[in-house]
Coordinates of N, CA and C in Angstrom, one line a residue:
X1 N 20.6 -1.0 12.0 CA 19.5 -1.2 11.8 C 18.9 -1.9 11.6
X2 N 17.6 -3.1 12.1 CA 16.9 -4.2 10.6 C 16.0 -3.4 10.4
X3 N 16.1 -3.8 8.6 CA 15.6 -3.7 8.0 C 14.0 -4.5 7.9
X4 N 13.1 -3.7 8.5 CA 11.9 -4.5 8.6 C 10.7 -5.1 7.0
X5 N 10.7 -6.1 7.7 CA 9.8 -7.0 6.3 C 8.7 -5.5 5.0
X6 N 7.8 -5.1 6.5 CA 6.6 -4.0 5.2 C 7.5 -3.2 4.9
X7 N 8.9 -2.8 5.7 CA 10.0 -1.4 4.8 C 10.9 -2.3 4.3
X8 N 11.0 -3.7 3.9 CA 11.5 -4.1 2.4 C 11.2 -4.1 1.1
X9 N 10.1 -4.5 1.7 CA 9.1 -4.5 0.5 C 8.4 -3.1 0.3
X10 N 7.9 -1.6 1.0 CA 7.8 -0.4 0.1 C 9.0 -0.2 -0.4
X11 N 10.3 0.3 0.0 CA 11.5 -0.1 -0.3 C 11.7 0.0 -2.2
X12 N 10.9 -1.7 -2.4 CA 11.0 -2.4 -3.3 C 10.2 -1.8 -4.4
X13 N 9.2 -1.6 -4.0 CA 8.5 -0.4 -4.7 C 8.3 0.3 -4.7
X14 N 9.3 1.5 -4.5 CA 9.8 2.1 -5.0 C 10.6 2.2 -5.9
X15 N 10.9 1.3 -6.8 CA 12.1 0.6 -7.6 C 11.3 1.1 -8.8
X16 N 10.2 0.6 -9.2 CA 9.2 1.1 -9.7 C 8.5 2.8 -9.6
X17 N 9.3 2.9 -11.1 CA 8.7 4.9 -11.2 C 7.9 5.4 -12.0
X18 N 7.1 5.7 -12.2 CA 6.1 5.7 -13.9 C 6.5 6.4 -14.9
X19 N 6.8 5.6 -16.2 CA 6.4 6.5 -17.0 C 6.0 8.0 -17.8
X20 N 4.3 7.4 -18.2 CA 3.7 7.8 -18.3 C 2.9 8.7 -17.2
X21 N 2.8 9.5 -18.0 CA 2.1 10.7 -16.9 C 0.9 10.8 -16.3
X22 N -0.2 9.9 -17.0 CA -1.5 8.9 -16.5 C -1.2 7.5 -15.2
X23 N -0.3 7.6 -15.6 CA 0.0 6.5 -14.1 C 0.8 7.5 -12.9
X24 N 1.5 8.6 -13.1 CA 1.9 9.1 -12.3 C 1.3 10.1 -11.9
X25 N 0.3 10.3 -11.9 CA -0.7 10.9 -12.0 C -2.3 9.7 -11.1
X26 N -2.1 9.1 -11.2 CA -2.8 7.4 -10.2 C -2.5 6.9 -9.5
X27 N -0.9 6.7 -9.4 CA -0.3 6.7 -8.6 C -0.1 8.0 -7.3
X28 N 0.1 9.0 -7.9 CA -0.5 10.1 -6.4 C -1.3 10.3 -6.0
X29 N -2.8 9.9 -7.3 CA -4.1 9.5 -5.7 C -4.0 8.5 -5.4
X30 N -3.3 8.0 -5.1 CA -3.5 6.1 -4.9 C -2.6 6.9 -2.9
X31 N -1.1 7.8 -3.6 CA -0.9 8.5 -1.7 C -1.6 9.4 -1.6
X32 N -2.4 10.2 -2.0 CA -3.4 11.2 -1.1 C -4.7 10.1 -0.7
X33 N -5.4 10.0 -1.1 CA -6.3 9.4 -0.4 C -5.7 8.2 0.3
X34 N -4.4 7.6 0.9 CA -4.4 6.5 2.0 C -3.7 7.7 2.7
X35 N -3.0 9.1 2.2 CA -2.1 9.5 3.2 C -3.1 10.7 4.5
X36 N -1.6 10.8 5.3 CA -2.3 11.7 6.8 C -3.5 12.5 6.6
X37 N -3.3 13.4 5.5 CA -4.3 14.6 5.5 C -4.7 15.5 3.7
X38 N -5.5 14.8 3.4 CA -5.8 15.3 2.3 C -7.3 16.0 1.7
X39 N -6.8 17.5 2.3 CA -8.1 18.2 1.7 C -7.6 19.4 1.4
X40 N -8.9 20.4 1.3 CA -9.6 22.0 0.7 C -7.9 22.8 1.8
X41 N -7.9 22.6 3.0 CA -7.5 23.4 3.4 C -5.4 23.1 3.5
X42 N -5.6 22.0 2.7 CA -4.0 21.4 2.3 C -3.1 20.1 2.4
X43 N -2.0 19.7 2.5 CA -1.7 18.5 1.8 C -1.1 17.9 2.9
X44 N -0.7 16.8 3.9 CA 0.1 16.4 4.4 C 0.4 15.6 4.4
X45 N 1.7 13.9 4.5 CA 2.3 13.0 4.2 C 3.0 12.8 4.8
X46 N 2.6 12.1 5.6 CA 3.9 11.2 6.5 C 4.8 10.2 6.3
X47 N 5.6 9.8 6.3 CA 6.8 8.4 6.1 C 8.1 8.3 7.0
X48 N 7.8 6.9 7.0 CA 9.8 6.6 8.0 C 10.6 6.2 6.7
X49 N 10.2 6.3 5.4 CA 10.4 5.3 4.2 C 11.3 6.6 3.9
X50 N 12.8 6.0 3.9 CA 13.6 6.8 3.2 C 13.1 6.8 0.9
X51 N 12.6 5.5 0.7 CA 12.9 5.6 -0.4 C 11.5 5.8 -0.8
X52 N 10.1 6.1 0.2 CA 9.5 7.3 -0.3 C 9.8 8.2 -0.7
X53 N 10.4 9.0 0.3 CA 10.6 9.8 0.7 C 11.6 10.6 -0.8
X54 N 12.4 9.7 -0.8 CA 12.6 10.0 -2.1 C 12.4 10.4 -3.6
X55 N 11.6 9.6 -3.3 CA 10.6 9.6 -4.8 C 9.6 10.6 -5.4
X56 N 8.5 11.2 -4.2 CA 7.5 11.6 -3.3 C 8.0 12.7 -4.5
X57 N 8.8 13.7 -4.1 CA 9.0 14.4 -5.0 C 9.0 15.1 -6.3
X58 N 9.2 13.8 -6.5 CA 9.2 13.6 -7.9 C 7.7 13.1 -8.9
X59 N 7.3 12.2 -8.2 CA 6.3 11.9 -8.9 C 5.4 13.1 -8.9
X60 N 5.2 13.9 -7.8 CA 4.3 15.7 -6.9 C 4.7 16.3 -8.5
X61 N 6.4 16.3 -9.1 CA 6.4 17.3 -10.3 C 6.2 16.9 -11.1
X62 N 6.2 15.2 -12.1 CA 6.0 14.2 -12.8 C 3.4 14.4 -13.2
X63 N 3.9 14.8 -11.9 CA 2.0 14.1 -12.1 C 1.6 16.5 -12.0
X64 N 1.8 16.2 -11.2 CA 0.9 18.0 -11.5 C 2.0 19.4 -11.5
X65 N 3.4 19.0 -11.2 CA 4.5 20.4 -11.5 C 4.9 21.0 -11.2
X66 N 4.9 20.5 -10.0 CA 4.3 21.5 -9.1 C 5.4 21.0 -7.4
X67 N 6.1 21.6 -7.0 CA 6.4 21.3 -5.5 C 6.3 21.2 -4.6
X68 N 6.6 20.3 -3.4 CA 5.9 20.2 -1.9 C 6.2 21.9 -1.0
X69 N 5.4 22.6 -0.5 CA 5.8 23.8 0.4 C 6.9 23.3 1.5
X70 N 6.1 22.5 2.0 CA 7.4 21.6 2.9 C 8.4 20.5 2.7
X71 N 9.0 19.8 3.0 CA 9.5 18.8 3.2 C 10.4 19.0 4.1
X72 N 11.3 17.3 5.0 CA 12.3 17.4 5.5 C 13.7 17.1 4.3
X73 N 14.6 16.8 5.2 CA 15.8 16.6 5.4 C 15.9 14.6 5.2
X74 N 16.4 13.6 3.9 CA 16.0 12.2 3.7 C 17.5 12.0 5.5
X75 N 18.7 12.8 5.4 CA 19.4 12.5 6.7 C 18.0 12.4 8.5
X76 N 17.7 13.6 7.9 CA 16.3 13.2 9.2 C 16.4 12.2 10.1
X77 N 16.3 11.9 11.3 CA 15.8 10.9 12.2 C 14.2 10.3 12.3
X78 N 14.2 9.6 12.4 CA 12.6 9.2 12.7 C 11.4 9.8 11.5
X79 N 10.1 9.8 11.8 CA 9.2 10.4 10.3 C 9.6 12.5 9.3
X80 N 9.5 11.8 8.3 CA 9.7 13.2 7.7 C 8.1 13.5 6.8
X81 N 8.0 14.3 7.0 CA 6.2 14.7 7.2 C 6.8 15.8 5.5
X82 N 5.3 16.5 4.4 CA 5.7 16.6 3.2 C 4.5 17.6 3.3
X83 N 4.5 18.2 3.7 CA 3.4 19.8 3.0 C 3.1 20.4 2.1
X84 N 2.0 20.9 1.9 CA 1.3 21.8 1.0 C 0.4 22.3 0.9
X85 N 0.5 23.9 1.9 CA -0.4 24.8 2.0 C -1.0 25.8 1.4
X86 N -0.6 26.2 -0.1 CA -0.4 27.2 -0.6 C -2.1 26.9 -1.6
X87 N -3.0 28.3 -2.0 CA -3.8 27.6 -2.3 C -3.8 26.8 -4.1
X88 N -3.1 28.0 -4.5 CA -3.2 27.4 -6.4 C -2.5 26.3 -6.5
X89 N -1.6 25.6 -5.3 CA -0.9 24.9 -5.8 C -2.9 22.7 -5.0
X90 N -3.1 23.6 -4.3 CA -3.8 22.8 -4.1 C -5.4 22.9 -5.1
X91 N -5.3 23.6 -5.8 CA -6.6 24.2 -6.6 C -6.3 22.5 -7.7
X92 N -4.9 23.0 -8.6 CA -4.2 22.5 -9.7 C -4.6 21.0 -8.9
X93 N -4.0 20.5 -8.1 CA -3.9 19.2 -7.4 C -5.7 18.6 -7.4
X94 N -6.8 19.4 -6.8 CA -7.6 18.7 -6.7 C -8.5 18.1 -8.1
X95 N -8.2 19.7 -8.9 CA -9.2 19.5 -10.2 C -8.3 18.3 -11.2
X96 N -7.1 18.1 -10.8 CA -6.4 17.0 -11.9 C -8.0 16.3 -11.3
X97 N -7.6 15.7 -10.1 CA -9.1 14.2 -9.9 C -10.8 14.8 -10.0
X98 N -10.9 15.8 -10.2 CA -12.3 15.5 -10.7 C -12.8 16.9 -9.5
X99 N -11.0 17.3 -8.3 CA -12.6 17.9 -7.2 C -12.5 19.1 -7.0
X100 N -13.2 20.6 -6.4 CA -13.3 21.6 -6.6 C -12.6 22.3 -5.1
X101 N -12.6 23.0 -5.3 CA -11.5 23.5 -4.3 C -12.6 24.4 -3.1
X102 N -13.7 25.1 -3.9 CA -14.8 25.8 -2.6 C -16.0 25.0 -2.8
X103 N -16.0 23.4 -3.3 CA -17.0 22.8 -2.3 C -16.2 21.7 -1.7
X104 N -17.6 21.0 -0.4 CA -17.1 20.8 0.1 C -16.2 20.0 0.5
X105 N -14.9 18.8 0.2 CA -14.4 17.8 -0.3 C -14.4 16.8 0.3
X106 N -16.0 15.5 -0.9 CA -16.3 14.5 0.2 C -14.9 13.8 -0.7
X107 N -14.2 12.9 -1.1 CA -13.5 11.9 -1.4 C -13.1 11.3 -1.6
X108 N -13.3 10.1 -2.7 CA -13.5 9.7 -3.7 C -12.7 8.6 -4.5
X109 N -12.9 7.6 -5.6 CA -12.0 6.7 -5.9 C -13.1 7.6 -7.8
X110 N -12.2 8.8 -8.6 CA -12.3 8.9 -9.4 C -11.7 7.4 -10.1
X111 N -12.6 7.2 -10.9 CA -12.9 5.9 -11.4 C -11.9 5.9 -13.1
X112 N -11.8 6.8 -14.0 CA -11.6 7.8 -15.3 C -10.0 7.6 -15.0
X113 N -10.0 8.3 -14.0 CA -8.2 8.4 -13.1 C -7.3 6.6 -13.4
X114 N -8.6 5.3 -13.1 CA -8.0 4.2 -12.8 C -8.0 3.2 -14.4
X115 N -8.5 4.1 -15.0 CA -9.3 3.3 -16.0 C -7.9 2.3 -16.1
X116 N -6.7 2.2 -17.3 CA -6.4 0.6 -17.7 C -5.9 0.6 -16.8
X117 N -4.7 -0.8 -17.1 CA -4.6 -1.8 -16.1 C -3.7 -1.0 -15.8
X118 N -2.2 -1.0 -16.7 CA -1.3 -0.2 -16.0 C -1.6 1.7 -14.6
X119 N -2.7 2.2 -15.0 CA -3.0 3.4 -14.0 C -3.9 2.6 -12.8
X120 N -4.4 1.0 -12.3 CA -5.1 0.5 -11.7 C -3.6 0.3 -10.7
X121 N -2.4 -0.3 -11.6 CA -1.7 -0.8 -10.5 C -1.3 0.0 -9.6
X122 N -0.4 1.0 -10.7 CA 0.3 2.2 -10.1 C 0.2 2.9 -8.9
X123 N -2.3 2.9 -8.9 CA -2.8 3.4 -7.6 C -2.5 2.9 -7.3
X124 N -2.9 1.6 -6.7 CA -2.7 0.4 -5.3 C -1.2 0.9 -5.3
X125 N 0.2 0.9 -6.3 CA 1.0 1.0 -5.6 C 1.4 1.9 -4.5
X126 N 0.4 3.5 -5.0 CA 0.1 4.7 -4.6 C -0.5 4.3 -3.1
X127 N -1.7 3.6 -2.9 CA -2.0 3.2 -2.1 C -1.2 2.8 -0.5
X128 N -0.8 1.2 -0.9 CA 0.5 0.5 -0.3 C 1.5 1.8 0.3
X129 N 2.1 2.2 -0.4 CA 2.3 3.2 0.2 C 2.3 4.4 0.9
X130 N 1.3 4.9 1.3 CA 1.2 5.5 2.0 C 0.1 5.0 2.9
X131 N -0.5 4.4 3.0 CA -1.6 3.3 4.1 C -1.0 1.9 4.1
X132 N 0.0 1.8 3.4 CA 0.0 -0.2 4.0 C 1.0 -0.4 4.6
X133 N 0.6 -1.6 4.9 CA 1.8 -2.5 5.6 C 1.9 -3.7 5.6
X134 N 2.4 -4.3 5.7 CA 2.5 -6.0 5.3 C 3.4 -6.5 7.0
X135 N 3.4 -7.9 7.3 CA 3.8 -8.2 8.4 C 4.8 -9.3 8.3
X136 N 5.8 -8.8 9.4 CA 6.6 -10.1 8.6 C 6.0 -11.4 8.3
X137 N 6.3 -12.1 7.1 CA 5.9 -13.4 7.4 C 6.2 -14.7 8.5
X138 N 7.3 -14.8 9.2 CA 7.9 -15.1 9.9 C 6.9 -15.5 11.1
X139 N 6.1 -14.3 11.5 CA 5.1 -14.0 12.3 C 3.7 -14.8 11.8
X140 N 3.9 -14.4 10.9 CA 2.1 -14.8 10.4 C 2.0 -14.1 9.3
X141 N 0.4 -13.7 8.9 CA 0.6 -13.5 6.9 C -0.9 -11.8 6.9
X142 N 0.0 -11.6 7.3 CA -1.4 -10.4 7.6 C -0.6 -9.5 6.0
X143 N -1.7 -8.2 5.4 CA -1.4 -7.4 4.9 C -2.3 -6.3 4.7
X144 N -2.2 -5.2 5.1 CA -3.7 -4.1 4.8 C -3.6 -3.0 4.3
X145 N -4.3 -2.2 4.1 CA -4.3 -0.6 3.9 C -5.3 0.6 4.6
X146 N -4.8 1.2 5.1 CA -5.9 1.6 6.0 C -5.9 3.8 5.0
X147 N -7.8 4.2 5.9 CA -7.4 5.7 4.5 C -8.6 5.8 5.9
X148 N -9.2 7.2 5.9 CA -10.0 7.3 7.3 C -11.3 8.2 6.4
X149 N -12.0 7.3 4.7 CA -12.7 7.6 3.7 C -13.3 6.4 3.8
X150 N -14.4 6.2 4.2 CA -15.4 4.9 4.4 C -15.1 4.1 2.6
X151 N -15.9 5.7 1.9 CA -16.1 5.7 0.6 C -14.8 5.3 -0.6
X152 N -13.4 5.8 0.1 CA -12.5 5.5 -0.6 C -11.9 4.1 -0.3
X153 N -12.1 3.2 1.2 CA -12.2 2.3 0.9 C -13.1 1.4 0.1
X154 N -14.2 1.3 0.0 CA -15.0 0.1 -0.6 C -15.0 0.3 -2.4
X155 N -14.5 1.7 -2.7 CA -13.9 1.9 -4.0 C -12.5 1.0 -4.0
X156 N -12.5 1.0 -3.5 CA -10.7 0.5 -3.3 C -11.3 -1.0 -4.0
X157 N -11.1 -1.2 -2.8 CA -12.1 -2.8 -2.5 C -12.0 -2.9 -3.8
X158 N -13.5 -2.6 -4.9 CA -13.8 -2.8 -6.2 C -12.5 -2.6 -7.5
X159 N -11.7 -2.0 -6.6 CA -10.0 -1.6 -7.9 C -9.7 -2.9 -7.6
X160 N -9.3 -3.4 -6.5 CA -8.4 -4.6 -6.1 C -9.2 -5.6 -7.0
X161 N -11.0 -6.1 -6.5 CA -12.0 -7.1 -7.3 C -11.0 -7.0 -8.8
X162 N -11.2 -6.0 -9.6 CA -11.2 -6.2 -10.8 C -9.2 -6.2 -11.7
X163 N -8.3 -5.7 -10.4 CA -7.2 -6.0 -10.5 C -6.8 -7.7 -10.4
X164 N -7.1 -7.6 -9.4 CA -6.4 -9.5 -8.4 C -7.8 -10.7 -8.8
X165 N -8.8 -10.6 -8.9 CA -9.8 -11.2 -9.4 C -10.6 -11.8 -7.5
X166 N -9.3 -11.0 -6.3 CA -10.0 -11.4 -5.0 C -11.1 -10.3 -3.7
X167 N -11.2 -10.6 -3.1 CA -11.0 -9.4 -2.6 C -11.2 -9.5 -0.9
X168 N -10.3 -8.0 -0.9 CA -10.0 -8.0 0.7 C -11.3 -7.9 1.6
X169 N -11.0 -8.3 3.0 CA -11.8 -8.3 4.3 C -11.5 -6.9 4.2
X170 N -12.9 -5.8 5.0 CA -12.9 -5.0 5.7 C -13.1 -5.1 7.1
X171 N -13.0 -3.5 7.9 CA -12.9 -3.4 9.3 C -12.1 -1.9 9.9
X172 N -12.8 -1.8 10.6 CA -12.6 -0.7 11.3 C -11.7 -0.3 12.0
X173 N -11.4 0.5 12.3 CA -10.5 1.1 13.2 C -10.5 2.4 14.1
X174 N -10.7 2.7 15.0 CA -10.3 3.7 15.3 C -10.6 5.1 14.5
X175 N -11.7 5.0 14.1 CA -12.1 5.9 12.9 C -12.2 5.4 11.6
X176 N -11.0 4.6 11.3 CA -10.8 4.9 9.6 C -11.1 3.1 9.6
X177 N -10.7 2.8 8.3 CA -11.3 2.3 7.6 C -9.9 1.5 6.9
X178 N -10.0 0.1 6.9 CA -8.4 -0.7 6.8 C -9.2 -2.0 6.4
X179 N -8.8 -2.4 5.4 CA -9.0 -2.9 4.2 C -7.4 -4.3 3.7
X180 N -7.8 -4.9 4.3 CA -7.2 -7.0 4.9 C -6.2 -8.0 3.9
X181 N -5.9 -8.7 3.9 CA -5.2 -10.0 3.7 C -5.0 -10.6 4.6
X182 N -5.3 -11.9 5.0 CA -4.9 -13.2 6.1 C -4.3 -14.3 5.0
X183 N -4.3 -14.1 3.8 CA -3.9 -15.7 3.3 C -2.6 -15.3 2.3
X184 N -1.9 -16.2 2.8 CA -0.4 -16.2 2.2 C -0.4 -15.6 0.3
X185 N -1.4 -16.6 -0.1 CA -1.0 -16.8 -1.6 C -1.3 -15.1 -2.0
X186 N -2.8 -15.3 -1.7 CA -3.1 -13.4 -1.9 C -2.7 -12.4 -1.8
X187 N -1.6 -12.5 0.0 CA -0.2 -11.3 -0.4 C 0.7 -11.2 -1.0
X188 N 1.1 -12.3 -1.5 CA 1.9 -13.0 -2.2 C 1.5 -12.4 -4.2
X189 N 0.6 -13.1 -4.2 CA 0.0 -12.2 -5.7 C 0.4 -11.0 -5.7
X190 N -0.5 -10.2 -4.7 CA -0.4 -8.7 -4.4 C 0.9 -7.8 -4.6
X191 N 1.6 -8.6 -3.5 CA 2.8 -7.7 -4.0 C 3.6 -8.3 -5.2
X192 N 3.7 -8.8 -5.6 CA 4.3 -9.1 -7.2 C 3.2 -8.4 -8.3
X193 N 2.0 -7.6 -7.9 CA 1.5 -7.0 -9.0 C 1.7 -5.8 -8.6
X194 N 2.3 -5.6 -7.1 CA 2.6 -4.1 -7.5 C 4.7 -4.0 -7.8
X195 N 4.9 -5.1 -8.1 CA 6.3 -5.3 -8.1 C 7.4 -5.8 -7.4
X196 N 6.5 -6.4 -6.1 CA 7.9 -6.4 -5.2 C 8.4 -8.1 -5.2
X197 N 8.9 -8.2 -6.0 CA 9.1 -9.7 -6.1 C 9.6 -10.3 -5.6
X198 N 10.9 -9.9 -5.1 CA 12.0 -10.6 -3.8 C 10.6 -10.6 -2.3
X199 N 9.9 -9.9 -2.2 CA 9.1 -9.3 -0.8 C 7.8 -10.7 -1.1
X200 N 7.4 -10.5 -2.3 CA 6.1 -12.6 -2.5 C 7.0 -13.4 -2.5
X201 N 8.3 -13.7 -3.2 CA 8.9 -14.9 -2.8 C 9.5 -15.3 -2.0
X202 N 9.5 -14.7 -0.8 CA 9.8 -14.4 0.9 C 8.9 -15.2 1.2
X203 N 8.2 -14.8 1.1 CA 6.2 -15.1 2.0 C 6.2 -16.6 1.6
X204 N 6.5 -17.0 0.1 CA 5.8 -18.2 -0.3 C 7.5 -18.9 0.1
X205 N 8.3 -18.1 0.6 CA 9.2 -19.2 1.0 C 9.0 -19.6 2.0
X206 N 8.7 -18.4 3.2 CA 8.4 -18.9 4.4 C 7.1 -20.0 5.1
X207 N 6.6 -19.9 4.1 CA 5.0 -21.1 3.6 C 5.0 -22.1 3.5
X208 N 6.3 -22.3 2.9 CA 6.7 -23.8 2.1 C 7.7 -23.9 3.2
X209 N 8.4 -24.0 3.7 CA 9.4 -23.6 5.5 C 8.3 -24.7 6.5
X210 N 6.9 -23.7 6.6 CA 6.6 -23.5 7.9 C 6.1 -24.7 7.4
X211 N 5.2 -25.3 6.0 CA 3.9 -26.7 5.9 C 5.6 -27.9 5.9
X212 N 6.3 -27.4 5.7 CA 7.7 -28.4 5.7 C 8.2 -28.2 7.3
X213 N 8.2 -28.2 7.9 CA 8.1 -28.1 9.6 C 7.0 -28.8 9.9
X214 N 5.6 -28.6 9.4 CA 4.4 -29.3 10.4 C 4.7 -30.2 9.8
X215 N 4.6 -30.9 8.5 CA 5.0 -32.3 8.3 C 6.4 -33.2 9.5
X216 N 7.1 -32.5 9.4 CA 8.3 -33.4 10.7 C 8.1 -33.5 11.5
X217 N 6.8 -32.1 12.3 CA 6.9 -32.6 13.1 C 6.1 -33.4 14.1
X218 N 4.8 -33.2 12.4 CA 3.5 -34.8 12.6 C 4.1 -36.1 12.4
X219 N 5.5 -36.5 11.6 CA 5.6 -37.8 11.2 C 6.6 -37.8 12.9
X220 N 7.5 -36.9 13.8 CA 8.0 -36.9 15.3 C 6.7 -37.1 15.9
X221 N 5.3 -36.7 16.0 CA 4.7 -37.2 16.7 C 4.7 -38.4 16.7
X222 N 4.3 -39.0 15.6 CA 3.7 -40.5 14.8 C 4.2 -41.3 15.3
X223 N 6.0 -41.1 15.6 CA 6.6 -42.2 15.5 C 7.0 -41.8 17.3
X224 N 6.6 -40.6 17.8 CA 6.9 -41.2 19.8 C 6.1 -41.8 19.9
X225 N 4.5 -41.7 19.6 CA 3.3 -42.3 19.3 C 3.9 -44.0 19.4
X226 N 4.3 -44.1 18.3 CA 4.2 -45.3 17.7 C 4.6 -46.6 18.3
X227 N 5.8 -45.7 19.3 CA 7.2 -46.6 19.9 C 7.0 -46.2 21.6
X228 N 6.2 -45.3 21.6 CA 5.4 -45.2 23.0 C 4.6 -47.0 22.9
X229 N 3.4 -47.3 22.2 CA 2.8 -48.4 22.0 C 3.5 -49.1 22.4
X230 N 4.9 -49.9 21.6 CA 5.4 -50.7 21.7 C 6.2 -50.4 22.7
X231 N 6.5 -49.9 24.0 CA 6.4 -50.1 24.8 C 5.9 -50.7 25.7
X232 N 5.0 -50.1 25.8 CA 3.7 -50.1 27.0 C 3.8 -51.7 27.1
X233 N 3.0 -52.4 25.2 CA 3.3 -53.9 24.8 C 4.1 -54.8 25.4

């Protein structure tokens, strides 16, 4: 089975396990804000990445000292679903981010969680692992994050600006919010920031190859045009 470029980048990012508790907390924060469901009545994270599924329980154990109430076998085909429904576990997770189980939950980025540079990177790794994708550069340049929460998208945009000094574009899709990049340099730099150095290098190599091919094609077209003029003369 051929591994997609996005899956390979995600697997590369999963090699980086945070050593500090604050970074594990920040990475879980990114995962939860960009996952399928993070509400006061339950948490659901769905992924097709076996590498992400492998590290996910370890991250939650390190960040919250708790386990999932339901988790799949990594040998299972298709999508893998992780769930938490026990009220006390959800309360512990909510309070770690400054939320209250009793209040109506309005998700947003709690900036003190991502104040340090290492925590910013961990948060963005989690956001990509749960809600991100990147297109094979052979087909085009596109990287995105998707969340159902407008405030989360807006605040993540600010974090990206602080971390990378460039700003992604924003759009709506099916009731959700999408942050995306279209520039190869920005995508490559961001993948490097997340720790996916091989994927970043793949984008740059593909870009250089495309530029070289374009130069060769332009030269050939120019030579053909000149030859045609000589023949006509």
